[in-house]
mmCIF file of C-alpha atoms in Angstrom:
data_model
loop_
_atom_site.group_PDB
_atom_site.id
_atom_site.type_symbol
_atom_site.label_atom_id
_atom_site.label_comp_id
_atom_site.label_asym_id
_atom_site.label_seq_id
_atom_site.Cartn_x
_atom_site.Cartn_y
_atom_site.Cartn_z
ATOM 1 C CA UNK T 1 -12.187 48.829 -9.529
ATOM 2 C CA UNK T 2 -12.220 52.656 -9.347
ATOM 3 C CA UNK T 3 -14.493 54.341 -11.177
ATOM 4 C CA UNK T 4 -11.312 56.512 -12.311
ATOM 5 C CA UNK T 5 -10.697 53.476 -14.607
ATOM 6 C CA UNK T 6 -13.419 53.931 -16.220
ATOM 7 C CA UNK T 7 -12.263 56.747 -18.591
ATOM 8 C CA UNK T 8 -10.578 60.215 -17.834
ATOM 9 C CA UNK T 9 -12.757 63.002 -17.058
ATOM 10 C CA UNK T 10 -13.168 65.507 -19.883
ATOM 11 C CA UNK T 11 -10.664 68.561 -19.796
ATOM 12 C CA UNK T 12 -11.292 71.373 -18.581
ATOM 13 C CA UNK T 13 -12.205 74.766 -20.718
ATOM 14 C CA UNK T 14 -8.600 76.060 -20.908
ATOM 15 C CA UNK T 15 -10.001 78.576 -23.495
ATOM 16 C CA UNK T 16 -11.186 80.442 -19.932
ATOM 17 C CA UNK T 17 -7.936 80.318 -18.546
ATOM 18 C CA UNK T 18 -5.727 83.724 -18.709
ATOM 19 C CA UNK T 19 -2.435 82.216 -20.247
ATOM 20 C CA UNK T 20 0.571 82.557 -18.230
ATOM 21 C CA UNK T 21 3.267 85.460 -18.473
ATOM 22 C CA UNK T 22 5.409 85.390 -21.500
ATOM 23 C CA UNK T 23 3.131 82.666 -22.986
ATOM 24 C CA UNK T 24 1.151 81.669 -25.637
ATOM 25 C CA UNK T 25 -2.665 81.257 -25.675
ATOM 26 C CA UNK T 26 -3.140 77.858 -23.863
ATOM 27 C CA UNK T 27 -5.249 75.569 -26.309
ATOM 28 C CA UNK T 28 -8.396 73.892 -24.814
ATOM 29 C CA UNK T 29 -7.586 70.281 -24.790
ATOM 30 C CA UNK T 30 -4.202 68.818 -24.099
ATOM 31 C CA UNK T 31 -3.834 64.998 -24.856
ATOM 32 C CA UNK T 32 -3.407 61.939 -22.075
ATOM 33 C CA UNK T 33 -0.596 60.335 -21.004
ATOM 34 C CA UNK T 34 2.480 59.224 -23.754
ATOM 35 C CA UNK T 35 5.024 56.858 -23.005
ATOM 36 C CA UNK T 36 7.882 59.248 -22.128
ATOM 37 C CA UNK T 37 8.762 56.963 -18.842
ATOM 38 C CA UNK T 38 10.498 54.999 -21.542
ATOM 39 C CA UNK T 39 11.513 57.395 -24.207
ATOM 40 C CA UNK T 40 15.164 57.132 -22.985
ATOM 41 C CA UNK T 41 14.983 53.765 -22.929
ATOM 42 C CA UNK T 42 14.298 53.085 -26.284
ATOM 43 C CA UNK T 43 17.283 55.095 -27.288
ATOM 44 C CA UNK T 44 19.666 53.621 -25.475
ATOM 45 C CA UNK T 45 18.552 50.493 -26.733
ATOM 46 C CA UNK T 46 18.878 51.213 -29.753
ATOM 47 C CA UNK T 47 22.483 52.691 -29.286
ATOM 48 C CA UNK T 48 23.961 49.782 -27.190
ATOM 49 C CA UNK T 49 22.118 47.258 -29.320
ATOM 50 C CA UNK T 50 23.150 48.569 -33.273
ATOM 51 C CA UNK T 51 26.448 46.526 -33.762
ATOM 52 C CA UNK T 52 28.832 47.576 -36.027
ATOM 53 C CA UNK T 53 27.802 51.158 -35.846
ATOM 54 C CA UNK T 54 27.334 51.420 -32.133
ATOM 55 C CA UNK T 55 30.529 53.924 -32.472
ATOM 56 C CA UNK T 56 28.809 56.272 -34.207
ATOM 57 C CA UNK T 57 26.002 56.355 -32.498
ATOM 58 C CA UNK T 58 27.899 56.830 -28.998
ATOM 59 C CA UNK T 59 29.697 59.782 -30.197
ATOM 60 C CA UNK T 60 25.936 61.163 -30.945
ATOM 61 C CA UNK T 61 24.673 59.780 -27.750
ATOM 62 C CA UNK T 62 27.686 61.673 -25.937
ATOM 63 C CA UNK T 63 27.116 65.126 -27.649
ATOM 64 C CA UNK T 64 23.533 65.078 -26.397
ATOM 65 C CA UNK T 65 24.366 63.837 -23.047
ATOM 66 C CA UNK T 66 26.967 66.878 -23.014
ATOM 67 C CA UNK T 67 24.346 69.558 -24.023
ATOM 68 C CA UNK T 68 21.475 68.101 -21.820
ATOM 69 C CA UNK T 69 22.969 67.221 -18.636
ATOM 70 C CA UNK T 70 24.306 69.798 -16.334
ATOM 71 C CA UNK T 71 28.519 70.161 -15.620
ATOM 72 C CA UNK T 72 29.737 68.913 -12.615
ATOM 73 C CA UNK T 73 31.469 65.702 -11.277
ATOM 74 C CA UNK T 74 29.593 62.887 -9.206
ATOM 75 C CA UNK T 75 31.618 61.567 -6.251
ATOM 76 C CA UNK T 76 32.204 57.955 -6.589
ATOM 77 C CA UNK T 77 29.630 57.151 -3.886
ATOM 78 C CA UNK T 78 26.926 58.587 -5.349
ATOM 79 C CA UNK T 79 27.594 57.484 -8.844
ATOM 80 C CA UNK T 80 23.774 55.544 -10.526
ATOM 81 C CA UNK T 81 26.298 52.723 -10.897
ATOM 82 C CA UNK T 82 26.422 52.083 -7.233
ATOM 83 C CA UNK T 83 23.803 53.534 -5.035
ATOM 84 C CA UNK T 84 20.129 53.289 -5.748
ATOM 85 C CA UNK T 85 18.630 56.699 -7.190
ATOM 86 C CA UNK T 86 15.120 58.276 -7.398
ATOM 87 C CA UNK T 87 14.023 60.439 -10.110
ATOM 88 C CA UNK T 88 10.743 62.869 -11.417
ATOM 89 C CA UNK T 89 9.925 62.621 -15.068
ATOM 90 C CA UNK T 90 7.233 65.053 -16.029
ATOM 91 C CA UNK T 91 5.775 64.889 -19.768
ATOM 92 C CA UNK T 92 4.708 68.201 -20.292
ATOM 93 C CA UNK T 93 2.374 69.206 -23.495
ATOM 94 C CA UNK T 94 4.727 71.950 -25.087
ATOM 95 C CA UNK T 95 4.402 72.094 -28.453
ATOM 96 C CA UNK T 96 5.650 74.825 -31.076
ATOM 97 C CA UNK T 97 1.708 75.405 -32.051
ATOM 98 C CA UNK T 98 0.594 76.117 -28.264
ATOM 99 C CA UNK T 99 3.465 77.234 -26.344
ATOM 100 C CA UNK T 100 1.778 75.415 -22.529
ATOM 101 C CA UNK T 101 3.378 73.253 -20.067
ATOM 102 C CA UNK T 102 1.009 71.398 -18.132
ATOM 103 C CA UNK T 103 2.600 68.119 -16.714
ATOM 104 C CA UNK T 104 0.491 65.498 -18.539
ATOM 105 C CA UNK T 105 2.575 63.030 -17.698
ATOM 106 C CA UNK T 106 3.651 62.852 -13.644
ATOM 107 C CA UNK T 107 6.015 59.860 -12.999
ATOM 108 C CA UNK T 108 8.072 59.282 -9.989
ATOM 109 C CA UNK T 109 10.893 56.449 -10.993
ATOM 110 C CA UNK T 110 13.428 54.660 -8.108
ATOM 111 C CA UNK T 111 16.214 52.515 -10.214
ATOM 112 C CA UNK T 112 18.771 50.400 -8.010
ATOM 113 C CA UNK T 113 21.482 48.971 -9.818
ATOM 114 C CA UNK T 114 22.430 46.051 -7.808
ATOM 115 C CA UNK T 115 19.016 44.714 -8.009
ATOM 116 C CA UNK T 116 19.140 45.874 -11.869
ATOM 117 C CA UNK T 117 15.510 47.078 -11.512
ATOM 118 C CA UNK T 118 13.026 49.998 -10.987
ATOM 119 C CA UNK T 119 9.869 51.099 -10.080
ATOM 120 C CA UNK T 120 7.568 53.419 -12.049
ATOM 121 C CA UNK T 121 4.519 55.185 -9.939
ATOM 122 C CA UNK T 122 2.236 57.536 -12.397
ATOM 123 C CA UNK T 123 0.436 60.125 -10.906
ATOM 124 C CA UNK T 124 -3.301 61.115 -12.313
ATOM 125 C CA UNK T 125 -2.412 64.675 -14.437
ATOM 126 C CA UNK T 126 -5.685 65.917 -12.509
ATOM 127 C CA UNK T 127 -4.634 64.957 -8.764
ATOM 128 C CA UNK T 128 -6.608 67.237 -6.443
ATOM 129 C CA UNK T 129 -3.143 68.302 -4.877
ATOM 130 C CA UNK T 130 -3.508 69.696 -1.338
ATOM 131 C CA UNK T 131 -0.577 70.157 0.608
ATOM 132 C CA UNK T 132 0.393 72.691 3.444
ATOM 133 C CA UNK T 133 2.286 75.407 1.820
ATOM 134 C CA UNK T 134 0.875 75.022 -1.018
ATOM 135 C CA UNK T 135 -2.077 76.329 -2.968
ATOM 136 C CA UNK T 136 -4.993 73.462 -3.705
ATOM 137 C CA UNK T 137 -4.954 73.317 -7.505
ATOM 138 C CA UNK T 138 -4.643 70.267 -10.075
ATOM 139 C CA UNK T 139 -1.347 68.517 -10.068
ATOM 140 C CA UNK T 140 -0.404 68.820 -13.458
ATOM 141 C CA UNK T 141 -0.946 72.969 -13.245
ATOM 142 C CA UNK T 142 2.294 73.428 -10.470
ATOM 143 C CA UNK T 143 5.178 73.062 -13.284
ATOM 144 C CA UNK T 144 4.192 76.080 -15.402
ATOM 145 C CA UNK T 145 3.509 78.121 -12.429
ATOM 146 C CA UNK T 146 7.000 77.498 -11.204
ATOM 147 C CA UNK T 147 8.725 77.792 -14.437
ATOM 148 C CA UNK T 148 6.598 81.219 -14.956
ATOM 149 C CA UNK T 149 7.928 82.431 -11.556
ATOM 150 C CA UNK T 150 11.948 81.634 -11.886
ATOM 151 C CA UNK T 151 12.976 84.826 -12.349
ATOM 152 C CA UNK T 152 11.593 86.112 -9.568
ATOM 153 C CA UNK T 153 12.263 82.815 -7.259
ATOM 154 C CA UNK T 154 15.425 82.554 -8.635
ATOM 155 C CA UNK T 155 14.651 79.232 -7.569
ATOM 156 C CA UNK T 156 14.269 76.063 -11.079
ATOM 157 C CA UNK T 157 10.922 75.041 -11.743
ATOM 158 C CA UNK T 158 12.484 71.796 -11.825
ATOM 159 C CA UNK T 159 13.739 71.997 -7.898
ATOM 160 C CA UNK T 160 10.655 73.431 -7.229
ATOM 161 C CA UNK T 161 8.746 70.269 -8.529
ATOM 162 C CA UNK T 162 11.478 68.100 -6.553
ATOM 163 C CA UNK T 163 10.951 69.731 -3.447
ATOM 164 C CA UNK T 164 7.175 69.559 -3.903
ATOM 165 C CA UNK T 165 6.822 65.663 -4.720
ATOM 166 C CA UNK T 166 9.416 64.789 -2.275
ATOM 167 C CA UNK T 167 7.216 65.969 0.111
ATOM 168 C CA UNK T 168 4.419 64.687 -1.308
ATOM 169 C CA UNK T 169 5.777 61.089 -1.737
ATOM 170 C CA UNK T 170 8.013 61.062 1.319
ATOM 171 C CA UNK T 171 10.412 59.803 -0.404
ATOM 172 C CA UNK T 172 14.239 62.054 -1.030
ATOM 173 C CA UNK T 173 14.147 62.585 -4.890
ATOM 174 C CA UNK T 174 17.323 62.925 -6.766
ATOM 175 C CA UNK T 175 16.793 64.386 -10.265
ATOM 176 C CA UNK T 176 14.115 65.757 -12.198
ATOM 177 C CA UNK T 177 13.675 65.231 -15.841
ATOM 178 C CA UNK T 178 11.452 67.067 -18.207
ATOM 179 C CA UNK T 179 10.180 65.616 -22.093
ATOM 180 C CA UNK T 180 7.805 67.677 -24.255
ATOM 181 C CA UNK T 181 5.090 65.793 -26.899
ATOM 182 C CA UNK T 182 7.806 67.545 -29.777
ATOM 183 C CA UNK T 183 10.454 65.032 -28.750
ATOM 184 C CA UNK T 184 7.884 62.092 -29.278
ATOM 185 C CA UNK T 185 7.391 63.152 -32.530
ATOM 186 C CA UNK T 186 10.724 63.908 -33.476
ATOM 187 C CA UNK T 187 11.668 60.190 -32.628
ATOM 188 C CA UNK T 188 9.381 58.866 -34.734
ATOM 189 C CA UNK T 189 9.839 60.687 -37.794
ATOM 190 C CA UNK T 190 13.763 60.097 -37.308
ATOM 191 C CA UNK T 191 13.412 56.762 -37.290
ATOM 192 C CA UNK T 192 11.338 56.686 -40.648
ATOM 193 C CA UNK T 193 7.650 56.489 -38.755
ATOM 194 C CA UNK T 194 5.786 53.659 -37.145
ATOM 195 C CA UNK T 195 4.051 50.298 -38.042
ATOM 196 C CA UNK T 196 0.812 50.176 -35.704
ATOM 197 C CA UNK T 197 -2.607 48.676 -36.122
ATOM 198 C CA UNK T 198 -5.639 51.128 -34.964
ATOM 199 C CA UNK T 199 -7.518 49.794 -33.001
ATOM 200 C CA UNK T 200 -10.517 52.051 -33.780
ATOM 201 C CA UNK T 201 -11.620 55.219 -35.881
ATOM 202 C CA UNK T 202 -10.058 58.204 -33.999
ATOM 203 C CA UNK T 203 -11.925 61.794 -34.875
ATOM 204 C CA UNK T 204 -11.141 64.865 -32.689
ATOM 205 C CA UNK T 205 -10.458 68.227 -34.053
ATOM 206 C CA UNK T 206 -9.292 71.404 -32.053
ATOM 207 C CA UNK T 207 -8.507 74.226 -34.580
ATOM 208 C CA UNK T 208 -7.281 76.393 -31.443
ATOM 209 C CA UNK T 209 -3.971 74.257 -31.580
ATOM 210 C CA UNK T 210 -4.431 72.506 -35.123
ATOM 211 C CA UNK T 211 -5.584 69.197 -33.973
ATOM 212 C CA UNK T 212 -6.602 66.959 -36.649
ATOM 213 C CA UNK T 213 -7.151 63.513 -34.974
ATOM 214 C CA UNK T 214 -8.289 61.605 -38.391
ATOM 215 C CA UNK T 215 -7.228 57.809 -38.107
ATOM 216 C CA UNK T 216 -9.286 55.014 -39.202
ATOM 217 C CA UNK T 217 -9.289 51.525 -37.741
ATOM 218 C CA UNK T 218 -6.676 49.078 -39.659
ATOM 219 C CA UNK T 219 -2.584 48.827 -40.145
ATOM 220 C CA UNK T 220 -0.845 51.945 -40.862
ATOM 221 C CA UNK T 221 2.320 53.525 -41.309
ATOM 222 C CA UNK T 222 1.985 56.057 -39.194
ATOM 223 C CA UNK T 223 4.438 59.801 -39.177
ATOM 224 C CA UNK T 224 5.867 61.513 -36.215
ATOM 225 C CA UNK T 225 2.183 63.792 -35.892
ATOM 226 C CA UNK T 226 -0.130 60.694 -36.635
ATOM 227 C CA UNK T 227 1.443 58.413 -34.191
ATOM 228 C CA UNK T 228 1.060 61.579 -31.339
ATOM 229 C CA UNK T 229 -2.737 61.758 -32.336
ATOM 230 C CA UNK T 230 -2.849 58.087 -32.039
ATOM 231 C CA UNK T 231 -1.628 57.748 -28.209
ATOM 232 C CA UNK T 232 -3.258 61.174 -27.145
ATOM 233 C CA UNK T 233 -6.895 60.618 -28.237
ATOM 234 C CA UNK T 234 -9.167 60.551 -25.968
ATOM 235 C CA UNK T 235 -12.771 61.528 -26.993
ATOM 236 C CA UNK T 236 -14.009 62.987 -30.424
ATOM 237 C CA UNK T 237 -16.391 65.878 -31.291
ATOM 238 C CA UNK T 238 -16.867 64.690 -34.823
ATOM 239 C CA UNK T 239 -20.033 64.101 -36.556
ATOM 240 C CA UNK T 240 -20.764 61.053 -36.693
ATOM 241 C CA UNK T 241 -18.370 61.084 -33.360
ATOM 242 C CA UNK T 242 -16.102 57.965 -32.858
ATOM 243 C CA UNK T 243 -15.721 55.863 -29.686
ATOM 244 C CA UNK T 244 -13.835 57.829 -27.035
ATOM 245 C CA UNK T 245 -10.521 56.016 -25.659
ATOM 246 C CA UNK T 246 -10.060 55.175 -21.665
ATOM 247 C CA UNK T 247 -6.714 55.046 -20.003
ATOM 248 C CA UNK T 248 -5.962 51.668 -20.259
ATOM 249 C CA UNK T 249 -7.018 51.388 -23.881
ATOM 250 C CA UNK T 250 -4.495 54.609 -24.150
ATOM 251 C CA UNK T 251 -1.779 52.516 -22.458
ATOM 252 C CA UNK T 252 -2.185 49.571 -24.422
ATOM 253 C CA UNK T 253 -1.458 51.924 -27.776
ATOM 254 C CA UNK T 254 1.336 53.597 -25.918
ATOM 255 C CA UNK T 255 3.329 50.120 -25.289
ATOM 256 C CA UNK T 256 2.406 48.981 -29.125
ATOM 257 C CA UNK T 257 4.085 52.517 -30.374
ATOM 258 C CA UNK T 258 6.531 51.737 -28.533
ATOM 259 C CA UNK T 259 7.364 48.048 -29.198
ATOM 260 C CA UNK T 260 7.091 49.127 -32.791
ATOM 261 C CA UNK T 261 9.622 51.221 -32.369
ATOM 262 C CA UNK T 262 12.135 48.959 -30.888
ATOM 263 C CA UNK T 263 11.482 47.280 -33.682
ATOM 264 C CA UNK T 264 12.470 50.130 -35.598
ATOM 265 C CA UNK T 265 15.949 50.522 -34.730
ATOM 266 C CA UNK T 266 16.743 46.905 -35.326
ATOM 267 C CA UNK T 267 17.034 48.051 -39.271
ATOM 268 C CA UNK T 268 19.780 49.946 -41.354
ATOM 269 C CA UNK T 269 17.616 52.845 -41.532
ATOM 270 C CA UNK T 270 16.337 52.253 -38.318
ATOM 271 C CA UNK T 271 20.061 52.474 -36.535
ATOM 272 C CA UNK T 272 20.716 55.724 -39.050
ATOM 273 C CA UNK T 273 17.642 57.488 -37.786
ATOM 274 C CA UNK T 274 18.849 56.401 -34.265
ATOM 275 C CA UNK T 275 21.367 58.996 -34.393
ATOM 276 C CA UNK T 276 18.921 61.775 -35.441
ATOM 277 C CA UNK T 277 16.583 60.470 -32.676
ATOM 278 C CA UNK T 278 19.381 61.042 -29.782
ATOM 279 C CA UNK T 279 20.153 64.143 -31.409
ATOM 280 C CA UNK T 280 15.725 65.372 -31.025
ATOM 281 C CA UNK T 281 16.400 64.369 -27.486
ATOM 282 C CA UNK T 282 18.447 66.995 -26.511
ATOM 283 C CA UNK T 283 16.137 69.944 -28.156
ATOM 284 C CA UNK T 284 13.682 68.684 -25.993
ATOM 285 C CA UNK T 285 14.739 67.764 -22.498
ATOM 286 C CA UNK T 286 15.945 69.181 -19.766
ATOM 287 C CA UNK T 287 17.316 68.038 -16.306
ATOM 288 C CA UNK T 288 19.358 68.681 -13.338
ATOM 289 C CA UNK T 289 20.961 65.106 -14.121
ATOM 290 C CA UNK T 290 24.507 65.808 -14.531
ATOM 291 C CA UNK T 291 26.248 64.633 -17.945
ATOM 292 C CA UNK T 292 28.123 62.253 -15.794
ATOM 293 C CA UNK T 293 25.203 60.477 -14.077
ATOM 294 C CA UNK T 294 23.533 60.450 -17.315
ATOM 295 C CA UNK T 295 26.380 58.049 -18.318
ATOM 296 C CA UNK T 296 25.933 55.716 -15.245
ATOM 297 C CA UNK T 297 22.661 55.319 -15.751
ATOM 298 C CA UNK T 298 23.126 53.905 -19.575
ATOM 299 C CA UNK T 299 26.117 51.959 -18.267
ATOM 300 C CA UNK T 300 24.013 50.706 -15.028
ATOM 301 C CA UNK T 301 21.166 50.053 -16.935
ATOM 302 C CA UNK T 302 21.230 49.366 -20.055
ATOM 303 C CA UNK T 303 20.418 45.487 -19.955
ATOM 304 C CA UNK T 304 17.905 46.066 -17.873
ATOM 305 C CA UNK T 305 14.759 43.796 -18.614
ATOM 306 C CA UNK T 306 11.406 44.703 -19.162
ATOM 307 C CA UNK T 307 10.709 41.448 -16.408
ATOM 308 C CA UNK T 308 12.404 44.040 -14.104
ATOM 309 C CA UNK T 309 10.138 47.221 -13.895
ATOM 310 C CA UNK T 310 7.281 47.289 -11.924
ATOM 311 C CA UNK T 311 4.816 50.133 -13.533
ATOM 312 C CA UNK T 312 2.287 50.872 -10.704
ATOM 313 C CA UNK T 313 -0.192 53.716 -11.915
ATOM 314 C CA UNK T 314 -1.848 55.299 -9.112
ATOM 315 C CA UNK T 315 -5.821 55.888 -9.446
ATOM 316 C CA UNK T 316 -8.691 57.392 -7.942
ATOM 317 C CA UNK T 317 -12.009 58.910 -8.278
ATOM 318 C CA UNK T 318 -13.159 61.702 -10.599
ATOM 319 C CA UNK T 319 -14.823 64.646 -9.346
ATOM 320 C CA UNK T 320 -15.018 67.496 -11.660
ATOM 321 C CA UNK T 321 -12.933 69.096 -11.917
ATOM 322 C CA UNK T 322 -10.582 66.943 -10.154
ATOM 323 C CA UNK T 323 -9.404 63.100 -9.475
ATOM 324 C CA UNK T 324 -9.338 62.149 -5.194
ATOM 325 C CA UNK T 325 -6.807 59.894 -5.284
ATOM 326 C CA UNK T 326 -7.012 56.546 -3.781
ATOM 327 C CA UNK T 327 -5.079 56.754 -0.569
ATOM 328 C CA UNK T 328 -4.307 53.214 -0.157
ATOM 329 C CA UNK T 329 -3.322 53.148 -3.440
ATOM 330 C CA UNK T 330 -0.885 55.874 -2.971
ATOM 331 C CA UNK T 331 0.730 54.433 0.290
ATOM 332 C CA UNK T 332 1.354 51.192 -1.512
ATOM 333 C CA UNK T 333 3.233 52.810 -4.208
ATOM 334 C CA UNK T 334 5.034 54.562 -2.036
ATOM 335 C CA UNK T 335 6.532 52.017 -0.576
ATOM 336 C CA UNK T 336 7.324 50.355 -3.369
ATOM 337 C CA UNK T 337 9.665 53.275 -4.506
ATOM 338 C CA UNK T 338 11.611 52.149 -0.995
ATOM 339 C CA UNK T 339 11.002 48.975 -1.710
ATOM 340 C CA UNK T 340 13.378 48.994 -4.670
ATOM 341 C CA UNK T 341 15.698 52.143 -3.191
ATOM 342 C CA UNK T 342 16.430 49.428 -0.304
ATOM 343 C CA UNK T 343 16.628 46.480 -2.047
ATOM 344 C CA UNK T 344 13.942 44.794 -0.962
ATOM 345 C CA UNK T 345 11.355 44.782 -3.761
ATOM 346 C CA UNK T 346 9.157 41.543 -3.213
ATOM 347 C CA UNK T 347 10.672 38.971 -6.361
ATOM 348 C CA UNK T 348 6.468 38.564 -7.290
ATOM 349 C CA UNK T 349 5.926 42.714 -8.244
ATOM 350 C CA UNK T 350 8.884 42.378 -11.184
ATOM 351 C CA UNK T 351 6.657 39.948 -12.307
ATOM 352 C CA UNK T 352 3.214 41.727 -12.200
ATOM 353 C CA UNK T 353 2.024 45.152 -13.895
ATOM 354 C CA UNK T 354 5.089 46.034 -15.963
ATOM 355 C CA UNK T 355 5.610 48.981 -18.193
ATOM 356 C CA UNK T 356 6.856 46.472 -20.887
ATOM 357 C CA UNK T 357 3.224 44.436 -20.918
#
């Protein structure tokens, strides 16, 4: 096993760091990875699953989906409905209170709707990225670099990251999507908060970007801002300090958030909030999808089953200030993006490490 699996490395002193052009200070510690590779999904659940007032909450579903997506028709061929497509989701930390967006979250997703499956492949936030053409710096720095230098580009931070990790990947990507940590918490407190059990006293305080991790071990009801502390912690400088949190322990909170979500919507108040949940969505995403494909995608995929994604995280070895990833590692998930773009995932990797375990 890697020693990457271990634990994440500690952050980095972004209180050294000029912040960019236009923005606000950084803060010093940005949290780990959330579950924004199935954000959507939980949404469209929720919409295609509420019954009786699945009308209303199409109409809301559709008004988002028209203010997120970009205009444009799809030709028939290249509808999601019909031909495989390949996709970046970046989670970025942007938040009201620090105004940074760092990629904490780096997912490259390939969906092929005659198979009715996809593959997931997460990137470490702190990949040494090297690449010619590009500047040697962490992976999760490029995205607010390019969105600082638009104007003068002229060129989308969004292409820019699709052009990048196409390269990077070898793989042709399609769309790029971008979530922000405010959208996680606007789902939750729309639909009424969060059942979870803590698995451990959580203590971490960062008064540069008003970070008050304080969550003690037991069942809670936890609000939009508790529920964000609970799947970012990582480490605590409290005295006495609690036990710090390793990736997998992270991931394992991450899929209980977000099976108690699920759970959520299959309520009255639940399926109400669902509508103010869709509605979040569009304040905080944006992507090159067009409103169009947006719609093929719920209509190719929304039975999908959790039996049917394959989430392979990619690993490697820390370094400070940087993670080497492993290159075997790499290659295999790379080929298990064209794998499932050509149809011919293996049957036995639907069945192994899945997002929805």
């Amino acid at each position: 096993m890697s020693s990457y699996n271990k634990g994440l490395p500690p952050r980095d002193d972004r209180s050294k760091r000029s912040p960019a052009k236009g923005s606000k200070k950084p803060r010093k510690q940005s949290g780990g990875k959330t579950f924004f590779k199935v954000l959507l999904t939980i949404l469209i659940v929720a919409v295609l699953g509420a019954g009786g007032v699945a009308g209303y909450l199409m109409l809301t579903l559709n008004d988002t989906i028209n203010k997120t997506g970009t205009s444009g028709k799809v030709a028939a061929e290249n509808s999601a409905k019909v031909k495989p497509i390949a996709m970046l989701l970046l989670g970025t930390d942007y938040r009201p209170e620090t105004g940074t967006h760092l990629s904490d979250v780096i997912m490259v997703i390939a969906m092929n709707p005659k198979t009715k499956s996809a593959t997931i492949v997460s990137l470490p936030r702190d990949t040494r990225f090297q690449m010619k053409g590009y500047r040697t710096n962490k992976l999760n720095s490029f995205y607010p670099k390019f969105l600082a230098a638009e104007k003068k580009s002229g060129i989308s931070a969004k292409e820019e990251m699709k052009t990048m990790l196409s390269k990077y990947m070898d793989l042709p990507l399609d769309y790029t999507t971008v979530l922000n940590f405010q959208g996680f918490r606007d789902v939750v407190n729309a639909l009424g908060g969060v059942d979870v059990t803590v698995d451990a006293d959580m203590c971490y305080v960062d008064k540069a970007d008003g970070t008050n991790i304080n969550l003690k071990k037991g069942a809670q009801h936890l609000n939009g801002d508790k529920a964000l502390d609970y799947v970012r912690y990582r480490k605590s400088n409290c005295k006495p300090k609690t036990k710090p949190s390793n990736d997998f322990e992270r991931n394992q909170r991450q899929n209980e958030v977000l099976h108690a979500l699920i759970d959520q919507t299959k309520s009255l108040n639940g399926v109400i909030g669902a509508g103010k949940a869709i509605e979040s969505i569009g304040d905080n995403m944006t992507t090159d999808l067009e409103s169009e494909q947006i719609k093929n995608i719920i209509a190719a995929y929304w039975s999908i089953s959790k039996e049917n994604v394959t989430f392979i995280p990619v690993t490697g070895d820390w370094k400070s200030p940087y993670v080497y990833i492993n290159d075997s590692e790499l290659n295999k998930a790379k080929q298990a993006l064209k794998d499932e773009l050509s149809g011919t995932k293996p049957q036995s990797e639907g069945q192994g490490n899945q997002s929805g375990k």
